[in-house]
Amino acid sequence: MLRTMRKLPMSALKLTSLCSEHACFRKTKIRVLSLTWQNTGQRNYSYSPDVKSLRSVVNPHISRIRNIGIMAHIDAGKTTTTERMLYYSGYIRTLGDVDDGDTVTDFMVQERERGITIQSAAVTFDWNDYRINLIDTPGHVDFTLEVERCLRVLDGAVAVFDASAGVEAQTLTVWRQADKHQIPRICFLNKMDKTRASFTYAVESIKQKLKTKPLLLQLPIGEAKTFRGLVDIVTKEQIIWKPTSDMDDGKHFEQKPLLETDDPNLFQEVQDARNTLIEQVADLDDEFAELVLGEYSENFDLIPADKLQSAIRRVTLAQKAVPVLCGSALKNKGVQPLLDAITMYLPAPNERSYEFLQWYKDDLCALAFKVLHDKCRGPLVFIRVYSGSLKPQSAVYNINKSCTERISRLLLPFADQQIEIPSLMPGNIALTVGLKQSATGDTIVSSKASAVSAAQRAGRDTGRGRRSSSDVESLLLAGVEIPEPVFFCTIEPPSMAKQQDLDNALSCLQREDPSLKVKLDPDTGQTILCGMGELHIEIIHDRIKREYGIETYLGPLQIAYRETILNAAQATDVLDKTVGDKRHFVTTELEVRPRLVDRAMTKPAIEYAESVIEVLPKDLQGAIENGITNSCIQGPLLGFPVQYIDVTVQSLTMHPDTSHTMVSACVSRCLQKALKKAGIQVLEPLMNLEITVSEDHLSAALADLAQRRGSVQEIQSRQDNRVVVAAVPLAEMMGYSTVLRSLTSGSATFTLELASYQALNSQEQSALLQRKMGLV
Ligand SMILES: Nc1nc2c(ncn2[C@@H]2O[C@H](COP(=O)(O)OP(=O)(O)OP(=O)(O)O)[C@@H](O)[C@H]2O)c(=O)[nH]1
Ligand SMILES: [Mg+2]
């Protein structure tokens, strides 16, 4: 990613450990664990919001809670907007800046150094008697999973846009994720102060690219350098930010009705925009349509603002349209109306419907969605409660891990500081201390008995009388799909003595970040790190050094290829082994076929011949499927995972004493044989590439792309820039950021995202084989 790395001298910045200090607020029994900079030159975050607001924060009524995510393309201004929200709601006393590395939510050292968000950070604050649990998510494509697992537990989202760029590549990705989780959204057109900022362009781009209906709730007053405020179309009030004598922090603004005499043109524009808004909403909401066509058909001006607002709320919750607001977070304009819109138009937790809640009645049902490792307190697990309540010092049951664990403390997150709370009610999000086994995506209930009775209710509802494993599965709240990594490299500790420490660090990091995979190379015994991109692996490497004090060595970054088959083939295998006094005897016959359709699924599709399914005991099916899945982890040609294959188990006979492990082993070996016979085809990751480049440098970027086996699909215009949309093999993109930077004098940016896997031609495949075998 070519973005200006906003470096700052970090040598002086050191975080005290999270557990090192805490202040006691005796009156309220609420403890605030605080964090300070050890450098006198830096801001001090000793956090002491007033006690009254903290009290109301502990357990607000569910209708007054908003669980919100901020999502967008990299650099759109999510963290800057979040920082302003915290400032205006009174939770920080000075404004931090991403470029100075002192915002609340970008608190990791790597984030502060690089000026980018790497992990999502949760903050809690109050706005006008509403409690907002907000998660600031990263925009870099390598951390897409981080966004999705947060969206999974949120009820609404704010999509932030750079008003000079409109919809950018990663916004499209996270927008689709929000669609998948059916999350109502608001759009915030940020950076209205920027040269080339264009409200009209950004709105058009939302319409075209996101295929959604934008509801314009505001119009900007001025654009770029002249941007100074906005008009609320619903109330027809103008809001102007005027710097006060010494401060320009945007706290103070003037809000008054817009009169025709103030600006006749703007007045007319607002009038037209309001009529359009009313028509749009009436088209989408019958209740409002009745009102508009009845009482107010003669004069839309008389429609009360609150009626229009309620209708906008209904269509937003039903995801029929998306309210659009604008502002400039950096210049402190437009954030307070955005906060009002969050409370007004986005849903409370009880306005979202979750089918599984009926099975729990009022029993606890919660989802663990993020894990952080704290050196002193061990794993801190973020939990969203859907029903029932959680208390400190209580035991809970993890359905995924089938284990009972104990929660010792409950904390409200405020970026890297936490406030201890006595209970957690439905719809709320908090951090738990004490859970040792629970990981991202696990479902937490009060006890095993509660899980069993919920499973029975689920079984009854779905028409199955008896409890089966699928009932338990239906109790598991869907986690997020973890994409397969595209890059890998070896990682070596400085000495063998440090291997154990490294293994420990990696297992902690994996619990925090499920997109990081760690494997052992069976041939060399080396540890292999697999990640989502170059930046992802670089950050992990850096964290191992800084957080775990281990200086590791990374091997060269390699592409995670895949293997598939060219033809159908059959194989048989016999396993005959006597262990102790038991004879294990299995024979099996398998057929493999290339899967040409339904390539969304990468795992093997497994079928059984009629003759097998009739006699196959149910519990043996798991062993067979394990054998097939294990065999697909390492393909027979280069050891890359095998995908896009269908497998039919044509026969399986066994001696009654045979263990399931032996059945798995025999099936696995038989499949390897069949795969070899079927002819292996190597697949390479094909990436969607989007380059934003000025007209002057377009031809240089295109010429370079042609050298990289890239195929240009489209060249779009984005204001004065061009956006090249292309598909290019990942193998050709190593070190691309440096090349593009020098070709375009640092003016271009790009994003890269996995599109699909494509077959290598036979020359490329044999060249790759030779390289892997060290022949060239
Ligand atoms: N001109 C202008 N710049 C802004 C505005 N908001 C943010 N920026 C700048 O844009 C850059 C990125 O801001 P961030 O808040 O880090 O953006 P982000 O969306 O959180 O970025 P990632 O988390 O890394 O995806 C910084 O240099 C900000 O100072 C704005 O309203 N106007
Ligand atoms: Mg950020």
PDB file of C-alpha atoms in Angstrom, residues 403-643:
ATOM      1  CA  CYS A 403     -15.823 -26.343  28.656  1.00  0.00           C
ATOM      2  CA  THR A 404     -16.796 -24.388  31.730  1.00  0.00           C
ATOM      3  CA  GLU A 405     -14.754 -21.281  32.485  1.00  0.00           C
ATOM      4  CA  ARG A 406     -14.813 -18.563  35.094  1.00  0.00           C
ATOM      5  CA  ILE A 407     -15.140 -14.853  34.501  1.00  0.00           C
ATOM      6  CA  SER A 408     -13.339 -12.946  37.232  1.00  0.00           C
ATOM      7  CA  ARG A 409     -13.980  -9.353  36.179  1.00  0.00           C
ATOM      8  CA  LEU A 410     -16.024  -7.355  33.704  1.00  0.00           C
ATOM      9  CA  LEU A 411     -14.635  -4.210  32.140  1.00  0.00           C
ATOM     10  CA  LEU A 412     -16.004  -1.513  29.868  1.00  0.00           C
ATOM     11  CA  PRO A 413     -13.548  -0.821  27.079  1.00  0.00           C
ATOM     12  CA  PHE A 414     -12.178   2.610  26.495  1.00  0.00           C
ATOM     13  CA  ALA A 415      -9.509   1.851  23.855  1.00  0.00           C
ATOM     14  CA  ASP A 416      -6.655   0.540  26.037  1.00  0.00           C
ATOM     15  CA  GLN A 417      -8.178   1.644  29.332  1.00  0.00           C
ATOM     16  CA  GLN A 418     -10.983  -0.117  31.120  1.00  0.00           C
ATOM     17  CA  ILE A 419     -13.637   0.645  33.698  1.00  0.00           C
ATOM     18  CA  GLU A 420     -14.696  -2.179  35.992  1.00  0.00           C
ATOM     19  CA  ILE A 421     -18.447  -2.857  36.008  1.00  0.00           C
ATOM     20  CA  PRO A 422     -20.689  -5.026  38.227  1.00  0.00           C
ATOM     21  CA  SER A 423     -22.827  -6.633  35.506  1.00  0.00           C
ATOM     22  CA  LEU A 424     -23.448  -6.754  31.799  1.00  0.00           C
ATOM     23  CA  MET A 425     -26.971  -6.682  30.414  1.00  0.00           C
ATOM     24  CA  PRO A 426     -28.397  -7.762  27.022  1.00  0.00           C
ATOM     25  CA  GLY A 427     -27.340  -5.740  24.023  1.00  0.00           C
ATOM     26  CA  ASN A 428     -24.125  -4.638  25.679  1.00  0.00           C
ATOM     27  CA  ILE A 429     -20.459  -5.161  24.908  1.00  0.00           C
ATOM     28  CA  ALA A 430     -17.684  -5.556  27.461  1.00  0.00           C
ATOM     29  CA  LEU A 431     -14.322  -7.130  28.167  1.00  0.00           C
ATOM     30  CA  THR A 432     -14.023 -10.153  30.395  1.00  0.00           C
ATOM     31  CA  VAL A 433     -11.022 -11.179  32.444  1.00  0.00           C
ATOM     32  CA  GLY A 434     -10.464 -14.825  33.372  1.00  0.00           C
ATOM     33  CA  LEU A 435     -11.551 -16.746  30.276  1.00  0.00           C
ATOM     34  CA  LYS A 436      -8.594 -18.908  29.294  1.00  0.00           C
ATOM     35  CA  GLN A 437     -10.012 -21.113  26.533  1.00  0.00           C
ATOM     36  CA  SER A 438     -12.529 -18.904  24.787  1.00  0.00           C
ATOM     37  CA  ALA A 439     -11.514 -17.518  21.423  1.00  0.00           C
ATOM     38  CA  THR A 440     -12.988 -15.366  18.687  1.00  0.00           C
ATOM     39  CA  GLY A 441     -16.309 -16.714  17.466  1.00  0.00           C
ATOM     40  CA  ASP A 442     -17.174 -18.843  20.538  1.00  0.00           C
ATOM     41  CA  THR A 443     -20.700 -18.948  21.933  1.00  0.00           C
ATOM     42  CA  ILE A 444     -20.936 -18.445  25.689  1.00  0.00           C
ATOM     43  CA  VAL A 445     -23.927 -19.528  27.780  1.00  0.00           C
ATOM     44  CA  SER A 446     -24.558 -19.804  31.513  1.00  0.00           C
ATOM     45  CA  SER A 447     -24.117 -23.569  31.929  1.00  0.00           C
ATOM     46  CA  LYS A 448     -24.053 -26.877  30.137  1.00  0.00           C
ATOM     47  CA  ALA A 449     -27.625 -27.516  31.308  1.00  0.00           C
ATOM     48  CA  SER A 450     -28.730 -24.247  29.759  1.00  0.00           C
ATOM     49  CA  ALA A 451     -27.084 -25.242  26.462  1.00  0.00           C
ATOM     50  CA  VAL A 452     -28.853 -28.606  26.572  1.00  0.00           C
ATOM     51  CA  SER A 453     -32.300 -27.120  27.195  1.00  0.00           C
ATOM     52  CA  ALA A 454     -31.752 -24.480  24.498  1.00  0.00           C
ATOM     53  CA  ALA A 455     -30.706 -27.300  22.152  1.00  0.00           C
ATOM     54  CA  GLN A 456     -33.899 -29.181  23.016  1.00  0.00           C
ATOM     55  CA  ARG A 457     -36.022 -26.122  22.273  1.00  0.00           C
ATOM     56  CA  ALA A 458     -34.122 -25.599  19.010  1.00  0.00           C
ATOM     57  CA  GLY A 459     -34.682 -29.269  18.138  1.00  0.00           C
ATOM     58  CA  ARG A 460     -38.414 -28.960  18.800  1.00  0.00           C
ATOM     59  CA  ASP A 461     -38.651 -25.797  16.713  1.00  0.00           C
ATOM     60  CA  THR A 462     -36.899 -27.341  13.796  1.00  0.00           C
ATOM     61  CA  GLY A 463     -39.060 -30.443  14.037  1.00  0.00           C
ATOM     62  CA  ARG A 464     -36.418 -32.829  15.362  1.00  0.00           C
ATOM     63  CA  GLY A 465     -37.614 -34.570  18.469  1.00  0.00           C
ATOM     64  CA  ARG A 466     -34.284 -35.880  19.633  1.00  0.00           C
ATOM     65  CA  ARG A 467     -31.224 -33.856  20.417  1.00  0.00           C
ATOM     66  CA  SER A 468     -28.575 -34.294  17.753  1.00  0.00           C
ATOM     67  CA  SER A 469     -25.261 -32.708  16.978  1.00  0.00           C
ATOM     68  CA  SER A 470     -26.906 -30.359  14.518  1.00  0.00           C
ATOM     69  CA  ASP A 471     -29.062 -28.956  17.333  1.00  0.00           C
ATOM     70  CA  VAL A 472     -25.895 -27.985  19.130  1.00  0.00           C
ATOM     71  CA  GLU A 473     -24.562 -26.518  15.924  1.00  0.00           C
ATOM     72  CA  SER A 474     -27.645 -24.380  15.565  1.00  0.00           C
ATOM     73  CA  LEU A 475     -26.894 -22.965  19.004  1.00  0.00           C
ATOM     74  CA  LEU A 476     -23.536 -21.703  17.882  1.00  0.00           C
ATOM     75  CA  LEU A 477     -23.732 -18.095  16.871  1.00  0.00           C
ATOM     76  CA  ALA A 478     -22.186 -17.892  13.440  1.00  0.00           C
ATOM     77  CA  GLY A 479     -18.640 -16.672  13.719  1.00  0.00           C
ATOM     78  CA  VAL A 480     -16.928 -15.173  10.722  1.00  0.00           C
ATOM     79  CA  GLU A 481     -15.464 -16.999   7.795  1.00  0.00           C
ATOM     80  CA  ILE A 482     -11.708 -16.877   7.972  1.00  0.00           C
ATOM     81  CA  PRO A 483     -10.174 -16.375   4.564  1.00  0.00           C
ATOM     82  CA  GLU A 484      -7.227 -18.556   3.582  1.00  0.00           C
ATOM     83  CA  PRO A 485      -3.893 -16.719   3.814  1.00  0.00           C
ATOM     84  CA  VAL A 486      -2.157 -15.826   0.543  1.00  0.00           C
ATOM     85  CA  PHE A 487       1.367 -15.281   1.838  1.00  0.00           C
ATOM     86  CA  PHE A 488       3.647 -17.342   4.001  1.00  0.00           C
ATOM     87  CA  CYS A 489       7.229 -17.372   5.215  1.00  0.00           C
ATOM     88  CA  THR A 490       9.389 -19.261   7.645  1.00  0.00           C
ATOM     89  CA  ILE A 491      10.054 -17.755  11.055  1.00  0.00           C
ATOM     90  CA  GLU A 492      13.095 -18.668  13.116  1.00  0.00           C
ATOM     91  CA  PRO A 493      13.903 -17.838  16.739  1.00  0.00           C
ATOM     92  CA  PRO A 494      17.410 -16.488  17.473  1.00  0.00           C
ATOM     93  CA  SER A 495      18.314 -19.792  19.133  1.00  0.00           C
ATOM     94  CA  MET A 496      16.693 -23.179  19.761  1.00  0.00           C
ATOM     95  CA  ALA A 497      16.327 -22.183  23.411  1.00  0.00           C
ATOM     96  CA  LYS A 498      13.846 -19.492  22.337  1.00  0.00           C
ATOM     97  CA  GLN A 499      11.640 -21.827  20.254  1.00  0.00           C
ATOM     98  CA  GLN A 500       9.306 -22.470  23.185  1.00  0.00           C
ATOM     99  CA  ASP A 501       8.870 -18.732  23.809  1.00  0.00           C
ATOM    100  CA  LEU A 502       8.216 -18.179  20.124  1.00  0.00           C
ATOM    101  CA  ASP A 503       5.606 -20.946  20.050  1.00  0.00           C
ATOM    102  CA  ASN A 504       3.926 -19.368  23.035  1.00  0.00           C
ATOM    103  CA  ALA A 505       3.968 -15.879  21.463  1.00  0.00           C
ATOM    104  CA  LEU A 506       2.528 -17.258  18.241  1.00  0.00           C
ATOM    105  CA  SER A 507      -0.257 -19.090  19.995  1.00  0.00           C
ATOM    106  CA  CYS A 508      -1.226 -15.903  21.880  1.00  0.00           C
ATOM    107  CA  LEU A 509      -1.143 -13.883  18.652  1.00  0.00           C
ATOM    108  CA  GLN A 510      -3.236 -16.499  16.872  1.00  0.00           C
ATOM    109  CA  ARG A 511      -5.941 -16.326  19.499  1.00  0.00           C
ATOM    110  CA  GLU A 512      -6.054 -12.576  18.987  1.00  0.00           C
ATOM    111  CA  ASP A 513      -5.949 -12.787  15.228  1.00  0.00           C
ATOM    112  CA  PRO A 514      -7.613 -15.783  13.577  1.00  0.00           C
ATOM    113  CA  SER A 515      -6.382 -14.693  10.128  1.00  0.00           C
ATOM    114  CA  LEU A 516      -2.841 -15.550  11.221  1.00  0.00           C
ATOM    115  CA  LYS A 517      -2.031 -19.222  10.666  1.00  0.00           C
ATOM    116  CA  VAL A 518       0.987 -21.039  12.024  1.00  0.00           C
ATOM    117  CA  LYS A 519       2.136 -24.397  10.655  1.00  0.00           C
ATOM    118  CA  LEU A 520       5.067 -26.701  10.971  1.00  0.00           C
ATOM    119  CA  ASP A 521       6.891 -27.661   7.785  1.00  0.00           C
ATOM    120  CA  PRO A 522       6.868 -31.470   7.978  1.00  0.00           C
ATOM    121  CA  ASP A 523      10.081 -31.771   5.938  1.00  0.00           C
ATOM    122  CA  THR A 524      12.275 -29.152   7.564  1.00  0.00           C
ATOM    123  CA  GLY A 525      10.603 -28.825  10.966  1.00  0.00           C
ATOM    124  CA  GLN A 526      10.547 -25.047  10.503  1.00  0.00           C
ATOM    125  CA  THR A 527       7.695 -22.881  11.774  1.00  0.00           C
ATOM    126  CA  ILE A 528       5.704 -21.279   8.971  1.00  0.00           C
ATOM    127  CA  LEU A 529       3.740 -18.032   9.328  1.00  0.00           C
ATOM    128  CA  CYS A 530       0.800 -17.586   6.963  1.00  0.00           C
ATOM    129  CA  GLY A 531      -0.858 -14.194   6.654  1.00  0.00           C
ATOM    130  CA  MET A 532      -3.190 -12.008   4.661  1.00  0.00           C
ATOM    131  CA  GLY A 533      -0.543  -9.751   3.137  1.00  0.00           C
ATOM    132  CA  GLU A 534       2.930  -8.264   3.403  1.00  0.00           C
ATOM    133  CA  LEU A 535       1.849  -5.695   5.988  1.00  0.00           C
ATOM    134  CA  HIS A 536       0.081  -8.323   8.100  1.00  0.00           C
ATOM    135  CA  ILE A 537       3.236 -10.467   8.350  1.00  0.00           C
ATOM    136  CA  GLU A 538       5.418  -7.409   8.965  1.00  0.00           C
ATOM    137  CA  ILE A 539       3.194  -6.306  11.861  1.00  0.00           C
ATOM    138  CA  ILE A 540       3.229  -9.801  13.415  1.00  0.00           C
ATOM    139  CA  HIS A 541       7.020  -9.893  13.165  1.00  0.00           C
ATOM    140  CA  ASP A 542       7.234  -6.506  14.838  1.00  0.00           C
ATOM    141  CA  ARG A 543       4.794  -7.461  17.602  1.00  0.00           C
ATOM    142  CA  ILE A 544       6.788 -10.611  18.434  1.00  0.00           C
ATOM    143  CA  LYS A 545       9.810  -8.418  18.904  1.00  0.00           C
ATOM    144  CA  ARG A 546       8.198  -5.635  20.900  1.00  0.00           C
ATOM    145  CA  GLU A 547       5.571  -7.450  22.929  1.00  0.00           C
ATOM    146  CA  TYR A 548       7.334 -10.746  23.515  1.00  0.00           C
ATOM    147  CA  GLY A 549      10.954  -9.567  23.325  1.00  0.00           C
ATOM    148  CA  ILE A 550      11.967 -12.189  20.738  1.00  0.00           C
ATOM    149  CA  GLU A 551      14.063 -11.128  17.789  1.00  0.00           C
ATOM    150  CA  THR A 552      12.988 -13.501  15.010  1.00  0.00           C
ATOM    151  CA  TYR A 553      14.208 -14.022  11.461  1.00  0.00           C
ATOM    152  CA  LEU A 554      11.742 -14.258   8.610  1.00  0.00           C
ATOM    153  CA  GLY A 555      12.452 -16.241   5.466  1.00  0.00           C
ATOM    154  CA  PRO A 556      11.525 -14.751   2.088  1.00  0.00           C
ATOM    155  CA  LEU A 557       7.837 -14.092   1.587  1.00  0.00           C
ATOM    156  CA  GLN A 558       6.249 -16.780  -0.548  1.00  0.00           C
ATOM    157  CA  ILE A 559       2.954 -17.148  -2.335  1.00  0.00           C
ATOM    158  CA  ALA A 560       0.434 -19.643  -0.999  1.00  0.00           C
ATOM    159  CA  TYR A 561      -0.431 -21.550  -4.166  1.00  0.00           C
ATOM    160  CA  ARG A 562      -3.159 -24.178  -4.319  1.00  0.00           C
ATOM    161  CA  GLU A 563      -3.380 -27.534  -6.062  1.00  0.00           C
ATOM    162  CA  THR A 564      -6.283 -29.057  -7.907  1.00  0.00           C
ATOM    163  CA  ILE A 565      -6.763 -31.983 -10.316  1.00  0.00           C
ATOM    164  CA  LEU A 566      -7.119 -32.134 -14.061  1.00  0.00           C
ATOM    165  CA  ASN A 567      -9.004 -35.423 -14.510  1.00  0.00           C
ATOM    166  CA  ALA A 568     -11.170 -37.910 -12.686  1.00  0.00           C
ATOM    167  CA  ALA A 569      -9.338 -40.904 -11.175  1.00  0.00           C
ATOM    168  CA  GLN A 570      -9.881 -43.866  -8.881  1.00  0.00           C
ATOM    169  CA  ALA A 571      -7.642 -45.545  -6.356  1.00  0.00           C
ATOM    170  CA  THR A 572      -7.849 -48.339  -3.809  1.00  0.00           C
ATOM    171  CA  ASP A 573      -5.895 -48.855  -0.649  1.00  0.00           C
ATOM    172  CA  VAL A 574      -5.562 -51.541   1.989  1.00  0.00           C
ATOM    173  CA  LEU A 575      -4.362 -50.981   5.523  1.00  0.00           C
ATOM    174  CA  ASP A 576      -3.529 -54.053   7.559  1.00  0.00           C
ATOM    175  CA  LYS A 577      -1.819 -53.419  10.883  1.00  0.00           C
ATOM    176  CA  THR A 578      -1.718 -55.292  14.135  1.00  0.00           C
ATOM    177  CA  VAL A 579      -1.189 -53.159  17.212  1.00  0.00           C
ATOM    178  CA  GLY A 580      -0.964 -55.160  20.459  1.00  0.00           C
ATOM    179  CA  ASP A 581      -3.581 -57.872  20.161  1.00  0.00           C
ATOM    180  CA  LYS A 582      -5.809 -55.863  17.814  1.00  0.00           C
ATOM    181  CA  ARG A 583      -5.879 -56.255  14.075  1.00  0.00           C
ATOM    182  CA  HIS A 584      -6.769 -53.096  12.172  1.00  0.00           C
ATOM    183  CA  PHE A 585      -7.874 -53.931   8.675  1.00  0.00           C
ATOM    184  CA  VAL A 586      -9.456 -51.489   6.174  1.00  0.00           C
ATOM    185  CA  THR A 587      -9.914 -51.511   2.423  1.00  0.00           C
ATOM    186  CA  THR A 588     -11.275 -48.532   0.579  1.00  0.00           C
ATOM    187  CA  GLU A 589     -11.882 -47.303  -2.932  1.00  0.00           C
ATOM    188  CA  LEU A 590     -12.233 -43.627  -3.758  1.00  0.00           C
ATOM    189  CA  GLU A 591     -12.981 -41.624  -6.861  1.00  0.00           C
ATOM    190  CA  VAL A 592     -11.906 -37.980  -7.303  1.00  0.00           C
ATOM    191  CA  ARG A 593     -13.229 -35.558  -9.889  1.00  0.00           C
ATOM    192  CA  PRO A 594     -12.356 -31.919 -10.627  1.00  0.00           C
ATOM    193  CA  ARG A 595     -15.163 -29.579  -9.512  1.00  0.00           C
ATOM    194  CA  LEU A 596     -15.897 -27.192 -12.316  1.00  0.00           C
ATOM    195  CA  VAL A 597     -18.945 -25.457 -10.870  1.00  0.00           C
ATOM    196  CA  ASP A 598     -19.630 -23.969  -7.416  1.00  0.00           C
ATOM    197  CA  ARG A 599     -16.106 -22.774  -6.808  1.00  0.00           C
ATOM    198  CA  ALA A 600     -17.199 -20.632  -3.875  1.00  0.00           C
ATOM    199  CA  MET A 601     -16.516 -23.681  -1.717  1.00  0.00           C
ATOM    200  CA  THR A 602     -12.880 -24.705  -1.627  1.00  0.00           C
ATOM    201  CA  LYS A 603     -13.241 -27.770   0.613  1.00  0.00           C
ATOM    202  CA  PRO A 604     -13.784 -31.196  -0.969  1.00  0.00           C
ATOM    203  CA  ALA A 605     -17.413 -32.192  -1.535  1.00  0.00           C
ATOM    204  CA  ILE A 606     -17.803 -35.738  -0.185  1.00  0.00           C
ATOM    205  CA  GLU A 607     -20.355 -38.274  -1.429  1.00  0.00           C
ATOM    206  CA  TYR A 608     -20.914 -41.953  -0.685  1.00  0.00           C
ATOM    207  CA  ALA A 609     -21.924 -44.723  -3.053  1.00  0.00           C
ATOM    208  CA  GLU A 610     -25.361 -46.220  -2.246  1.00  0.00           C
ATOM    209  CA  SER A 611     -23.799 -49.519  -1.186  1.00  0.00           C
ATOM    210  CA  VAL A 612     -21.542 -47.701   1.325  1.00  0.00           C
ATOM    211  CA  ILE A 613     -24.136 -45.412   2.851  1.00  0.00           C
ATOM    212  CA  GLU A 614     -26.494 -48.342   3.539  1.00  0.00           C
ATOM    213  CA  VAL A 615     -24.046 -50.117   5.824  1.00  0.00           C
ATOM    214  CA  LEU A 616     -21.863 -47.270   7.076  1.00  0.00           C
ATOM    215  CA  PRO A 617     -22.216 -46.597  10.831  1.00  0.00           C
ATOM    216  CA  LYS A 618     -22.828 -42.854  11.372  1.00  0.00           C
ATOM    217  CA  ASP A 619     -19.858 -42.371  13.675  1.00  0.00           C
ATOM    218  CA  LEU A 620     -17.491 -43.699  11.010  1.00  0.00           C
ATOM    219  CA  GLN A 621     -18.460 -40.934   8.626  1.00  0.00           C
ATOM    220  CA  GLY A 622     -16.507 -38.428  10.755  1.00  0.00           C
ATOM    221  CA  ALA A 623     -13.364 -40.583  10.528  1.00  0.00           C
ATOM    222  CA  ILE A 624     -13.652 -40.880   6.739  1.00  0.00           C
ATOM    223  CA  GLU A 625     -14.212 -37.162   6.346  1.00  0.00           C
ATOM    224  CA  ASN A 626     -11.245 -36.388   8.589  1.00  0.00           C
ATOM    225  CA  GLY A 627      -9.061 -38.583   6.416  1.00  0.00           C
ATOM    226  CA  ILE A 628     -10.185 -36.761   3.271  1.00  0.00           C
ATOM    227  CA  THR A 629      -9.791 -33.291   4.797  1.00  0.00           C
ATOM    228  CA  ASN A 630      -6.337 -34.109   6.164  1.00  0.00           C
ATOM    229  CA  SER A 631      -5.197 -35.428   2.841  1.00  0.00           C
ATOM    230  CA  CYS A 632      -6.259 -32.162   1.183  1.00  0.00           C
ATOM    231  CA  ILE A 633      -4.105 -30.032   3.494  1.00  0.00           C
ATOM    232  CA  GLN A 634      -0.993 -30.995   1.548  1.00  0.00           C
ATOM    233  CA  GLY A 635      -1.264 -31.659  -2.152  1.00  0.00           C
ATOM    234  CA  PRO A 636       0.913 -34.354  -3.732  1.00  0.00           C
ATOM    235  CA  LEU A 637       2.842 -32.034  -6.066  1.00  0.00           C
ATOM    236  CA  LEU A 638       4.152 -29.124  -3.987  1.00  0.00           C
ATOM    237  CA  GLY A 639       2.442 -29.618  -0.654  1.00  0.00           C
ATOM    238  CA  PHE A 640      -0.072 -26.770  -1.135  1.00  0.00           C
ATOM    239  CA  PRO A 641      -3.710 -27.251  -0.081  1.00  0.00           C
ATOM    240  CA  VAL A 642      -5.923 -29.099  -2.565  1.00  0.00           C
ATOM    241  CA  GLN A 643      -9.198 -27.472  -3.531  1.00  0.00           C
TER     242      GLN A 643
END
